[in-house]
mmCIF file of C-alpha atoms in Angstrom:
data_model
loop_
_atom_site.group_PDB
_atom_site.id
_atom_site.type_symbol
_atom_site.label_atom_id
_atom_site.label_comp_id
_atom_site.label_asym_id
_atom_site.label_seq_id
_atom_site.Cartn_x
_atom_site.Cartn_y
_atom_site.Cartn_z
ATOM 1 C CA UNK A 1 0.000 0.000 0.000
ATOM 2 C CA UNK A 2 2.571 2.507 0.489
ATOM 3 C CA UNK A 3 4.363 1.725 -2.707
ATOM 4 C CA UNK A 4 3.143 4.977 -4.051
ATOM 5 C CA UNK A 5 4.192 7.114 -1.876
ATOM 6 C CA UNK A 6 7.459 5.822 -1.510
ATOM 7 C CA UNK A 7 7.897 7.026 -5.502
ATOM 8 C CA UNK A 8 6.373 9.726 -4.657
ATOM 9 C CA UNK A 9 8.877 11.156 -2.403
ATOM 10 C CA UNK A 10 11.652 9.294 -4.366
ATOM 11 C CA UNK A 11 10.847 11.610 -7.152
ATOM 12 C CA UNK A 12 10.870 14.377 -4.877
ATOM 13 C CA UNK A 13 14.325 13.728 -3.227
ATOM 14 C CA UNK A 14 16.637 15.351 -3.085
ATOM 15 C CA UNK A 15 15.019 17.325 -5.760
ATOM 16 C CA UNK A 16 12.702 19.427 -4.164
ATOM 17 C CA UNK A 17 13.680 18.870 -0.545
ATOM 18 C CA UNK A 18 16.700 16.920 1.665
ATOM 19 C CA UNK A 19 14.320 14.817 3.689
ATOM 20 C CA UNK A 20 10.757 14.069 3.620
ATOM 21 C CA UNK A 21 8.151 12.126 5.861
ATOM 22 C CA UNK A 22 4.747 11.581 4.672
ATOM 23 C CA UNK A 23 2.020 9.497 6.119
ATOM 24 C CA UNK A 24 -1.862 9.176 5.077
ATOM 25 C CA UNK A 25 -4.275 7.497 7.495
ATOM 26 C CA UNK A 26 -7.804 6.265 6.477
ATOM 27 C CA UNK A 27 -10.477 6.211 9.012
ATOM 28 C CA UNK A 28 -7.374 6.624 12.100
ATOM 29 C CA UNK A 29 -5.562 3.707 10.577
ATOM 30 C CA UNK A 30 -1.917 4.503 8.978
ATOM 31 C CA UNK A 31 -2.584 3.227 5.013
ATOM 32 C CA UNK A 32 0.780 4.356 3.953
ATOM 33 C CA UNK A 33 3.915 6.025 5.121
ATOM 34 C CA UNK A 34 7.165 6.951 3.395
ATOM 35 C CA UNK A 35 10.522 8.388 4.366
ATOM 36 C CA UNK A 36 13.212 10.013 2.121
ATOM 37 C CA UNK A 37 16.967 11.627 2.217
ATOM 38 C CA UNK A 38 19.228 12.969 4.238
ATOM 39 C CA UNK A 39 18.520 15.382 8.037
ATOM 40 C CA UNK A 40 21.567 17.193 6.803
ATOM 41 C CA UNK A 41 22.571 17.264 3.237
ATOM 42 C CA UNK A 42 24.881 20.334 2.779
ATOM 43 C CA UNK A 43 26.455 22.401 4.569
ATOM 44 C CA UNK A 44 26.362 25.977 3.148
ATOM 45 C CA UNK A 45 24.262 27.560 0.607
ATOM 46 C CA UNK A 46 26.906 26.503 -2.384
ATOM 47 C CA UNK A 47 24.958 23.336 -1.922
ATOM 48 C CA UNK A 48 28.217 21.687 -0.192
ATOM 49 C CA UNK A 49 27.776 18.203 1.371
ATOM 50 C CA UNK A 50 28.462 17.410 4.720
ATOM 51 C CA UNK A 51 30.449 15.183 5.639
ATOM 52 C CA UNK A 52 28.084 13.229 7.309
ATOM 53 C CA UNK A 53 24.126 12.891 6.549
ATOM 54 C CA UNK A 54 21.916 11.191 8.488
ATOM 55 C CA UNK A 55 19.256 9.164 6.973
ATOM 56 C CA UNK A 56 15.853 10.706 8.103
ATOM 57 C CA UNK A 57 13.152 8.464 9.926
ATOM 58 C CA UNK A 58 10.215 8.316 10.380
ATOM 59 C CA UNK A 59 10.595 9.873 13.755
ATOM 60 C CA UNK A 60 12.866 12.740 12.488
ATOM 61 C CA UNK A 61 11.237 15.999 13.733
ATOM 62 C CA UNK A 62 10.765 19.378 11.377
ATOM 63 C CA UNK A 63 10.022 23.069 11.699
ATOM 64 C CA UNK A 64 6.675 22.513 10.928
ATOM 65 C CA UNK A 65 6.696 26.844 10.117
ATOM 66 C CA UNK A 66 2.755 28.222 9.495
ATOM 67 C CA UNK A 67 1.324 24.469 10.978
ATOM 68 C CA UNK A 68 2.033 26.014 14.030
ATOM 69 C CA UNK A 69 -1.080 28.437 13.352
ATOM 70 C CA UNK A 70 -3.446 25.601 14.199
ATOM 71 C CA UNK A 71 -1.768 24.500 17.440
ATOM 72 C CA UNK A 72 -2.266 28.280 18.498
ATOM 73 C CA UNK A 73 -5.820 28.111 16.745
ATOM 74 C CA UNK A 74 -6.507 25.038 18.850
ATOM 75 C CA UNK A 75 -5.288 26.922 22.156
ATOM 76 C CA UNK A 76 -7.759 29.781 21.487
ATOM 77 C CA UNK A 77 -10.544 27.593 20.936
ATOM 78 C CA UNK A 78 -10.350 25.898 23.729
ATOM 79 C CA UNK A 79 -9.805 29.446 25.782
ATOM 80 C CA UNK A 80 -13.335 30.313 24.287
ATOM 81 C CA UNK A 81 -14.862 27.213 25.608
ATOM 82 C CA UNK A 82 -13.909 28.130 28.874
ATOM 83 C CA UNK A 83 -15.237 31.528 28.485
ATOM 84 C CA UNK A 84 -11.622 33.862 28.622
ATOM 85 C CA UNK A 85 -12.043 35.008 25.596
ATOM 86 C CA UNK A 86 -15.126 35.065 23.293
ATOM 87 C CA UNK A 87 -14.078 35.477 19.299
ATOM 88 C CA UNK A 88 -15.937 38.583 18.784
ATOM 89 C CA UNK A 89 -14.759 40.653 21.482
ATOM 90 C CA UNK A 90 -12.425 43.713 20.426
ATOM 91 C CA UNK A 91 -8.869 42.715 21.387
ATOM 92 C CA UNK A 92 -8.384 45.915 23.467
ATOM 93 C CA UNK A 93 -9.813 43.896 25.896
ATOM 94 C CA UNK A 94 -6.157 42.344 26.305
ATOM 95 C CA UNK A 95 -4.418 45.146 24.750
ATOM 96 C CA UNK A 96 -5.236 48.660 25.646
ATOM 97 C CA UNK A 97 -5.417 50.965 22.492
ATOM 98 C CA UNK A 98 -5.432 48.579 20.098
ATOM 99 C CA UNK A 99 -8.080 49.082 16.865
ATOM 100 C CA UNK A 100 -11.534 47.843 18.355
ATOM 101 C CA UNK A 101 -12.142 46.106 15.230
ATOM 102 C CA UNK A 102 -9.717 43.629 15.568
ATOM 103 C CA UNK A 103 -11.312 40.523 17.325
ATOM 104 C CA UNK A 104 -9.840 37.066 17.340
ATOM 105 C CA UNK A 105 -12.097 35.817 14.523
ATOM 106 C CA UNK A 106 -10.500 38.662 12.464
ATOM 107 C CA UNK A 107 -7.096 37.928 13.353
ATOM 108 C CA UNK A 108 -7.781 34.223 12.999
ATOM 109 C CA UNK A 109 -9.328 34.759 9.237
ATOM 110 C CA UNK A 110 -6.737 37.228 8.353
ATOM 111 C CA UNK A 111 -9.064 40.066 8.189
ATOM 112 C CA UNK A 112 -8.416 42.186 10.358
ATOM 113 C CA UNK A 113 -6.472 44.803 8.420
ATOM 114 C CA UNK A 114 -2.872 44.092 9.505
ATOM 115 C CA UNK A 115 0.446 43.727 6.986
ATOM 116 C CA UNK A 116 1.815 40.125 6.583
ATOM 117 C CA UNK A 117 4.538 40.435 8.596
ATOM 118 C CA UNK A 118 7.127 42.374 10.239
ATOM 119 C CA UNK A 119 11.092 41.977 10.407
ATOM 120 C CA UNK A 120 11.383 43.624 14.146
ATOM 121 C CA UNK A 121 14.858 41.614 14.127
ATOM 122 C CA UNK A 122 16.036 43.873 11.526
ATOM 123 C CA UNK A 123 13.975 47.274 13.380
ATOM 124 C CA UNK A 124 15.117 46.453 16.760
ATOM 125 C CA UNK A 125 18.730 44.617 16.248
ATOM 126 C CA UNK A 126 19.623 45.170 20.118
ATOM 127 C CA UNK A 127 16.184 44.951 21.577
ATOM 128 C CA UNK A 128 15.117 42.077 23.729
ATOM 129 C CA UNK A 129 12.240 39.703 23.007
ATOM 130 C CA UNK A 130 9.736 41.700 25.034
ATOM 131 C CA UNK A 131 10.407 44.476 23.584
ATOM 132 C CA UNK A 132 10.123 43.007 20.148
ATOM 133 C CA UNK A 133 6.943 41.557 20.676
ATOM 134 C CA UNK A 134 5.568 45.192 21.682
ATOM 135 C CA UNK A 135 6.456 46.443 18.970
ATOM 136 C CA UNK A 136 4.516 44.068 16.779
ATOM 137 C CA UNK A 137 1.677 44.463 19.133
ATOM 138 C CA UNK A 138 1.724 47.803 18.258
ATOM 139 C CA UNK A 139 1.751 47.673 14.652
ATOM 140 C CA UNK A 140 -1.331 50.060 13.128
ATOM 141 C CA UNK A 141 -3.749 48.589 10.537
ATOM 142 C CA UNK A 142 -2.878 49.853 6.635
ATOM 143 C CA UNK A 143 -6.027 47.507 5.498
ATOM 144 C CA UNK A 144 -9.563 47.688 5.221
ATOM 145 C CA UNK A 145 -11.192 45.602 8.614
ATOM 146 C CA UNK A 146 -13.120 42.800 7.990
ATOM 147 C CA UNK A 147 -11.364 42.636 4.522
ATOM 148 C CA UNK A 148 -10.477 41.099 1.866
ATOM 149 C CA UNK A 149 -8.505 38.373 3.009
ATOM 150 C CA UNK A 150 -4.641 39.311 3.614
ATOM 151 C CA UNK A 151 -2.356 36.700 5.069
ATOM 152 C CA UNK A 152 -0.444 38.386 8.157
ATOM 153 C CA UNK A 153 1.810 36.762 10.410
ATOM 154 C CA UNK A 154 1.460 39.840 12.550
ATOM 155 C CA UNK A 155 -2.245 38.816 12.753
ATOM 156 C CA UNK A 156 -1.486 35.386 14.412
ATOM 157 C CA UNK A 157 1.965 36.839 16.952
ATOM 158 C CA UNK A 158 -0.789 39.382 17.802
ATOM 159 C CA UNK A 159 -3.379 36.323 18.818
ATOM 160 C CA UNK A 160 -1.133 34.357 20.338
ATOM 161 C CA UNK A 161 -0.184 37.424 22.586
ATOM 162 C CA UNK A 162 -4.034 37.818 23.149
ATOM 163 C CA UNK A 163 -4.168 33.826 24.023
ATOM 164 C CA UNK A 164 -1.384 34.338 26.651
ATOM 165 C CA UNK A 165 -3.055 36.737 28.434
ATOM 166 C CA UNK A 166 -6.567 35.225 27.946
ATOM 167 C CA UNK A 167 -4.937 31.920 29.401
ATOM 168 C CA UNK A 168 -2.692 32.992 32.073
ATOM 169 C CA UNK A 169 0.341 31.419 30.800
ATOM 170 C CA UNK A 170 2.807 32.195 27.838
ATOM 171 C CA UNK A 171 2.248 30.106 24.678
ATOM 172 C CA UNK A 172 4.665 27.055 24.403
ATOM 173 C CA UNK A 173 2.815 26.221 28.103
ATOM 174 C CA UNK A 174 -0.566 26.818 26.971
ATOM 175 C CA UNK A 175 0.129 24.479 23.756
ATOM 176 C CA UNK A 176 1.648 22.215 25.992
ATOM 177 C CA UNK A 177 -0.992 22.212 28.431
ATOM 178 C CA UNK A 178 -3.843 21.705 25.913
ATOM 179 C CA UNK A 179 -3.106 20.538 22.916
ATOM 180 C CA UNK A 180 0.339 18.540 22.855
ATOM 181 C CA UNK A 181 -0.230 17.236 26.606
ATOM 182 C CA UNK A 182 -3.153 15.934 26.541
ATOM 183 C CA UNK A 183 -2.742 14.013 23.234
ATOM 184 C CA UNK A 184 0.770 12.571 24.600
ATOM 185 C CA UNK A 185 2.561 14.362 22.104
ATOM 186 C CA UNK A 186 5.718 13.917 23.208
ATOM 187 C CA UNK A 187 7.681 14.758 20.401
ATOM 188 C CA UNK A 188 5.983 17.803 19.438
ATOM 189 C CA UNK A 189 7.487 21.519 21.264
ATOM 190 C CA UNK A 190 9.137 24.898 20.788
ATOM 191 C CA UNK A 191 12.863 24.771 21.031
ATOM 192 C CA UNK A 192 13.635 21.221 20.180
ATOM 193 C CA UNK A 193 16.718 20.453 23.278
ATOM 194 C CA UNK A 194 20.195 18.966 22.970
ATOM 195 C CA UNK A 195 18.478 15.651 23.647
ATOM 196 C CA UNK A 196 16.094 15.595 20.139
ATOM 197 C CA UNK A 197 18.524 17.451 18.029
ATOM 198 C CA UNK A 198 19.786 14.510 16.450
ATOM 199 C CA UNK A 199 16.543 13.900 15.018
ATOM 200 C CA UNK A 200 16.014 17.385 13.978
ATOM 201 C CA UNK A 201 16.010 18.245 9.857
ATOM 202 C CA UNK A 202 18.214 20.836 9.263
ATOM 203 C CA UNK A 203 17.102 23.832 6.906
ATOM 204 C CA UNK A 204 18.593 26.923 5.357
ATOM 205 C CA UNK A 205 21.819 28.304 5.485
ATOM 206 C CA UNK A 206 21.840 31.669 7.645
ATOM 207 C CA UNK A 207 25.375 33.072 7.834
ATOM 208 C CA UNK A 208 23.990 36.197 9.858
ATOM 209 C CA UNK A 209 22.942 33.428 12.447
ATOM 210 C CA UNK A 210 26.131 32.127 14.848
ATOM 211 C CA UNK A 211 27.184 28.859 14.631
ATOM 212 C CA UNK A 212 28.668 26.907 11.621
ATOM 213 C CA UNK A 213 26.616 25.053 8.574
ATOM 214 C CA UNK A 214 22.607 25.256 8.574
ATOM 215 C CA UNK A 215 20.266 26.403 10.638
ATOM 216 C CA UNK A 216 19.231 22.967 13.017
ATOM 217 C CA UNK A 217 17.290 22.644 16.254
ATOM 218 C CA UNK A 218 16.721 26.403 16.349
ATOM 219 C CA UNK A 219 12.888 28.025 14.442
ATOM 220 C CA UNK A 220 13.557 28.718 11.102
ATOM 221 C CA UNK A 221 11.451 31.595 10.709
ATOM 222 C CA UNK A 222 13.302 35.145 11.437
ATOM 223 C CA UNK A 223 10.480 36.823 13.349
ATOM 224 C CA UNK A 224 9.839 34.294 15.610
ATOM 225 C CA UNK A 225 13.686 33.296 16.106
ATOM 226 C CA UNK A 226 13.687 37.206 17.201
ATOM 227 C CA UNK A 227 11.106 36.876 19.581
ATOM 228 C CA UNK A 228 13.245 34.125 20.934
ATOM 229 C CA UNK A 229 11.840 31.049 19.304
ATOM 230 C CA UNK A 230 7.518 31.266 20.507
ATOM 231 C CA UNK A 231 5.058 32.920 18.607
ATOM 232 C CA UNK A 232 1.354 32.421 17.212
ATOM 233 C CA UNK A 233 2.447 32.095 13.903
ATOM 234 C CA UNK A 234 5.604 29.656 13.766
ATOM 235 C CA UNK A 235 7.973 27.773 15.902
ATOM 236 C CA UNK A 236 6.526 24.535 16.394
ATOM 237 C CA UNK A 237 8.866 21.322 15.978
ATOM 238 C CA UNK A 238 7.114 18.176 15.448
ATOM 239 C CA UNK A 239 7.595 14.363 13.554
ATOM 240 C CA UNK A 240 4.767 13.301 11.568
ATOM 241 C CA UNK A 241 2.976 10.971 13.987
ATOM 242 C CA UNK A 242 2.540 13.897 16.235
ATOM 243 C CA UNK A 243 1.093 15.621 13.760
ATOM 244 C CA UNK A 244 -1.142 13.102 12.571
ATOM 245 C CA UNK A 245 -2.604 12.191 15.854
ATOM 246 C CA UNK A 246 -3.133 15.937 15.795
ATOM 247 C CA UNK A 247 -4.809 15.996 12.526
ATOM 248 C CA UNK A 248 -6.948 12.623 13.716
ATOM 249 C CA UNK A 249 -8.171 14.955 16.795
ATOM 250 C CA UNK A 250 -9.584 17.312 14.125
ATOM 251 C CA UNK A 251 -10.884 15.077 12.226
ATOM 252 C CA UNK A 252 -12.960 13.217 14.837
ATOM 253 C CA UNK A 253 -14.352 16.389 16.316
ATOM 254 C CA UNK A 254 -11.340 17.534 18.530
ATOM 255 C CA UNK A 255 -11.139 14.302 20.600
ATOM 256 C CA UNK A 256 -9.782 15.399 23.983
ATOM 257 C CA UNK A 257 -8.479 18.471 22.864
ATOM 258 C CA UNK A 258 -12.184 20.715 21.790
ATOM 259 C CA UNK A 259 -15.432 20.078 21.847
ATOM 260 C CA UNK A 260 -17.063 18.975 18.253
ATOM 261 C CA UNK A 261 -18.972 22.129 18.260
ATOM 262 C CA UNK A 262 -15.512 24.325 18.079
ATOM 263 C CA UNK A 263 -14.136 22.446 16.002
ATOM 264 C CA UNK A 264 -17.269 22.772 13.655
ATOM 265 C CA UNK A 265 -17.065 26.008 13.815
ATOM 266 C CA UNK A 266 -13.168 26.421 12.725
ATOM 267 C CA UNK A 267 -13.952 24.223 9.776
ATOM 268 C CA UNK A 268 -16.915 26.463 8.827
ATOM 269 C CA UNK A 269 -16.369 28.820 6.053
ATOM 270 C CA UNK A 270 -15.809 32.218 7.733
ATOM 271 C CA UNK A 271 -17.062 34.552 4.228
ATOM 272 C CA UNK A 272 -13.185 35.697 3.998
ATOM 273 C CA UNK A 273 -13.456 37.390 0.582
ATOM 274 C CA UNK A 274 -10.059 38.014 -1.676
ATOM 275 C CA UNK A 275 -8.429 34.463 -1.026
ATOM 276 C CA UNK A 276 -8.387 31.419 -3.358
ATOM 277 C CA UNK A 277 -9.569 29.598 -0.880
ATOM 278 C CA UNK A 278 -12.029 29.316 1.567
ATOM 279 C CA UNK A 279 -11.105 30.277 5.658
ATOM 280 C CA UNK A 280 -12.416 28.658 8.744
ATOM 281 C CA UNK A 281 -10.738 29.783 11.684
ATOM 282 C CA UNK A 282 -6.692 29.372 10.867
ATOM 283 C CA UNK A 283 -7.082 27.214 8.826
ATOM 284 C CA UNK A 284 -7.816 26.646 5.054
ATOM 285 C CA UNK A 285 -10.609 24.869 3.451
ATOM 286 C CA UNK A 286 -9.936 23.699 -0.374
ATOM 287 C CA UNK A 287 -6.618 25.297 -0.559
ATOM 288 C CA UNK A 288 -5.502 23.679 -3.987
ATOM 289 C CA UNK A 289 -2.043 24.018 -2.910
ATOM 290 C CA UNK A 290 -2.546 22.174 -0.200
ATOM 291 C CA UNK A 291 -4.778 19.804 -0.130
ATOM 292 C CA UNK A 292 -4.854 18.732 -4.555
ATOM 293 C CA UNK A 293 -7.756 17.228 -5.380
ATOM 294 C CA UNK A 294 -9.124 16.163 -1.673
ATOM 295 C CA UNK A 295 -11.967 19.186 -2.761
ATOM 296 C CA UNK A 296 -13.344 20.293 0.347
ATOM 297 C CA UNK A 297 -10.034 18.957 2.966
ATOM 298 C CA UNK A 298 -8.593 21.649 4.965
ATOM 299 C CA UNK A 299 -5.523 22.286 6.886
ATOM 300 C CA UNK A 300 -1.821 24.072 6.477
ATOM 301 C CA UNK A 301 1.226 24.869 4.949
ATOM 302 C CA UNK A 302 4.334 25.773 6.468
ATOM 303 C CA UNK A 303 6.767 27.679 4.382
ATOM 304 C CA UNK A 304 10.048 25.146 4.621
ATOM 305 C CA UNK A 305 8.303 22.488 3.596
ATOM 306 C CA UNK A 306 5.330 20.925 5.750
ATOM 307 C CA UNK A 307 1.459 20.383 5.549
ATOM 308 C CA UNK A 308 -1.571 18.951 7.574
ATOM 309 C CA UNK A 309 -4.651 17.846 5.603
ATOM 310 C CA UNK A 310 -7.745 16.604 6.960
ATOM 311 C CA UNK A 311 -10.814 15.135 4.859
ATOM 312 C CA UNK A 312 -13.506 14.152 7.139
ATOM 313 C CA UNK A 313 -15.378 13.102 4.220
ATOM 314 C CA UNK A 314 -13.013 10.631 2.820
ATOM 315 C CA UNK A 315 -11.523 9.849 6.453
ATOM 316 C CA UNK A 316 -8.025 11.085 5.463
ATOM 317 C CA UNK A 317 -5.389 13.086 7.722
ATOM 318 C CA UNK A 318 -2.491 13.419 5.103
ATOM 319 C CA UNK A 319 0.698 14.789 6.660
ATOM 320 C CA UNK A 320 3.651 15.728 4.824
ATOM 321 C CA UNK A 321 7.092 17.068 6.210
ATOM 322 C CA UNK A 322 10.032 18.368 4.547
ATOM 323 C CA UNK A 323 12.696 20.491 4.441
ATOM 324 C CA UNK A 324 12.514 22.356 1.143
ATOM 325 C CA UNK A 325 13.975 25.081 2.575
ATOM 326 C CA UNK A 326 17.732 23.573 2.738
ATOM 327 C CA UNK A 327 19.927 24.577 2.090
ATOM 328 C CA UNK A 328 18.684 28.198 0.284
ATOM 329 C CA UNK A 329 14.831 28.911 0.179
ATOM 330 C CA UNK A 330 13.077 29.334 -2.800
ATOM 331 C CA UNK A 331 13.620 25.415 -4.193
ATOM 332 C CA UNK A 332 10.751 24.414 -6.928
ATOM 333 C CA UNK A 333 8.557 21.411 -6.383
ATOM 334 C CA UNK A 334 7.144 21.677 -2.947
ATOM 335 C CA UNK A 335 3.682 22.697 -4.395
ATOM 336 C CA UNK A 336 3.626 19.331 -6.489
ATOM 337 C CA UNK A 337 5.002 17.064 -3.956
ATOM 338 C CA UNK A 338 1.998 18.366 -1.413
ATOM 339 C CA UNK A 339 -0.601 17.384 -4.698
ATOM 340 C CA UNK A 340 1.088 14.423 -5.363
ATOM 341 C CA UNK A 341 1.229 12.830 -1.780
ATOM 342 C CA UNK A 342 -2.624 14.490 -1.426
ATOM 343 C CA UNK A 343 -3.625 12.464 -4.694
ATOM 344 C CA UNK A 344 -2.038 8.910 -3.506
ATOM 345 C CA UNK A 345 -4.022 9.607 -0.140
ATOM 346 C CA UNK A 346 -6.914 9.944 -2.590
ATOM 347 C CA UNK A 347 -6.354 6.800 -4.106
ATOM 348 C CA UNK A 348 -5.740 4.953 -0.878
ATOM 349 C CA UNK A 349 -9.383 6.603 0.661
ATOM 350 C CA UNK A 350 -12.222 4.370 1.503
ATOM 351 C CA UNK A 351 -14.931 4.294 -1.734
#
């Protein structure tokens, strides 16, 4: 059964990407899983090779990048079950003098006016993370409210600011308190230790970063690694059975993590206008990118390399991870291989 998606990835490495997990469950039960390449293939971005390259597994954990969304999607959710926070409540309730038109639902359907993102590494070069993060806080609206659609990274730091507060707690706790915790996700955190680097992928080559060869064990992502590694929009580290027992808790109605009627409501089409897509609640629904011809499946994409799909309908949760981002971003393929791997999950779906 997993034939295919061996060649599928085969194809793929080191092509489009070093390593590469992928694994598609039908109705909760693994159908297939594949593994490809190398954790570290090079060693600068002249596409050097490293002197030694360790085979990835199928435990081998990735920056799973803009995944992380839902984790901090799933955190907020479950904060408006408990009643601290409701989705349509201004977000000066949290953070004095911000717009009163921004609400979580806005920030989680990227409507709520703000730019994609924000390099405060590069604004604030000797600032500390607090400071950093106030500074995105603080960042004024250039779009129309309610929208069209505009993706915003700032959006998603700013509700995972709003989710700390709401919660009590600062992020990486709250996920691990409510999401990753109580599904025994074991592998799945911010700021992978010494003791899982091993199994970490590495990505791209950052000379401004210290440290020789490739950026490993250490966010990806140049906002978040400013804000010191935690944020609502990136940062996550995970292996792909983590992140399909994750994507199996969606798809059965949130299992232990949210109640079926939250979860209803993040699949629900939100009326984001401007996107070629429909949004639910951080997440996308019939993202062709994403999710190929699963019409109607909805998840993520990370930008080095990853994706969660879910299909209740055809009882699919389709992960894919990789590391197209090493060593140099910008690698063609990735948009394929996510089709590809989402049309062998189609294949292997119940009748």
């Amino acid at each position: 059964m997993a034939e295919g998606l061996k060649e599928v990835l085969a194809g793929a490495v080191p092509r489009v990407c070093s390593a590469a997990v992928a694994l598609v469950a039908v109705d909760g039960e693994v159908a297939a899983a594949a593994v490809a390449g190398e954790l570290v293939r090079y060693t600068d971005g002249e596409g050097t090779l490293a002197g030694e390259r360790p085979p990835a597994r199928r435990d081998s954990i990735f920056d799973l990048a803009s995944v992380s969304k839902l984790f901090t999607t799933a955190v907020v959710l479950s904060l408006a079950e408990e009643g601290r926070l409701d989705l349509d409540e201004p977000v000066a309730a949290w953070l004095p003098g911000r717009d009163p038109r921004i609400t979580p639902r806005r920030l989680l359907t990227h409507t709520a006016g703000l730019p994609p993102t924000r390099r405060v590494d590069l604004e604030l070069p000797h600032a500390g993370h607090a400071e950093r993060l106030d500074a995105i806080i603080d960042t004024p609206v250039t779009g129309p409210v309610g929208g069209p659609y505009l993706y915003s990274d700032v959006g998603m730091i700013t509700m995972g600011r709003v989710a700390e507060l709401a919660g009590g707690a600062p992020l990486d706790e709250l996920v691990r308190a409510r999401v990753t915790g109580v599904l025994g996700l074991d592998g799945t955190g911010y700021r992978p230790g010494p003791g899982k680097l091993a199994r970490v992928a590495a990505t791209e080559w950052k000379p401004e970063r210290p440290g020789a060869g490739c950026v490993r064990g250490e966010v990806h992502d140049e906002t978040c690694h400013g804000l010191g590694g935690v944020a609502g929009h990136a940062g996550l580290f995970a292996p792909a059975d983590d992140l399909l027992a994750f994507g199996e808790a969606l798809r059965r109605g949130g299992g232990a993590v949210l109640r079926p009627e939250s979860v209803a409501e993040m699949v629900r089409d939100q009326g984001a206008e401007g996107a070629a897509f429909r949004h639910g609640l951080g997440v996308r629904i019939g993202d062709p990118g994403i999710v190929g011809p699963l019409e109607g499946a909805y998840g993520h994409s990370g930008f080095t390399g990853t994706s969660l799909v879910v299909d209740p309908a055809r009882g699919l949760t389709v992960v894919l991870l990789t590391n197209a981002v090493h060593p140099l971003r910008g690698r063609e393929g990735i948009r394929d291989l996510r089709r590809a791997v989402a049309a062998e999950a189609l294949r292997l779906s119940r009748p």
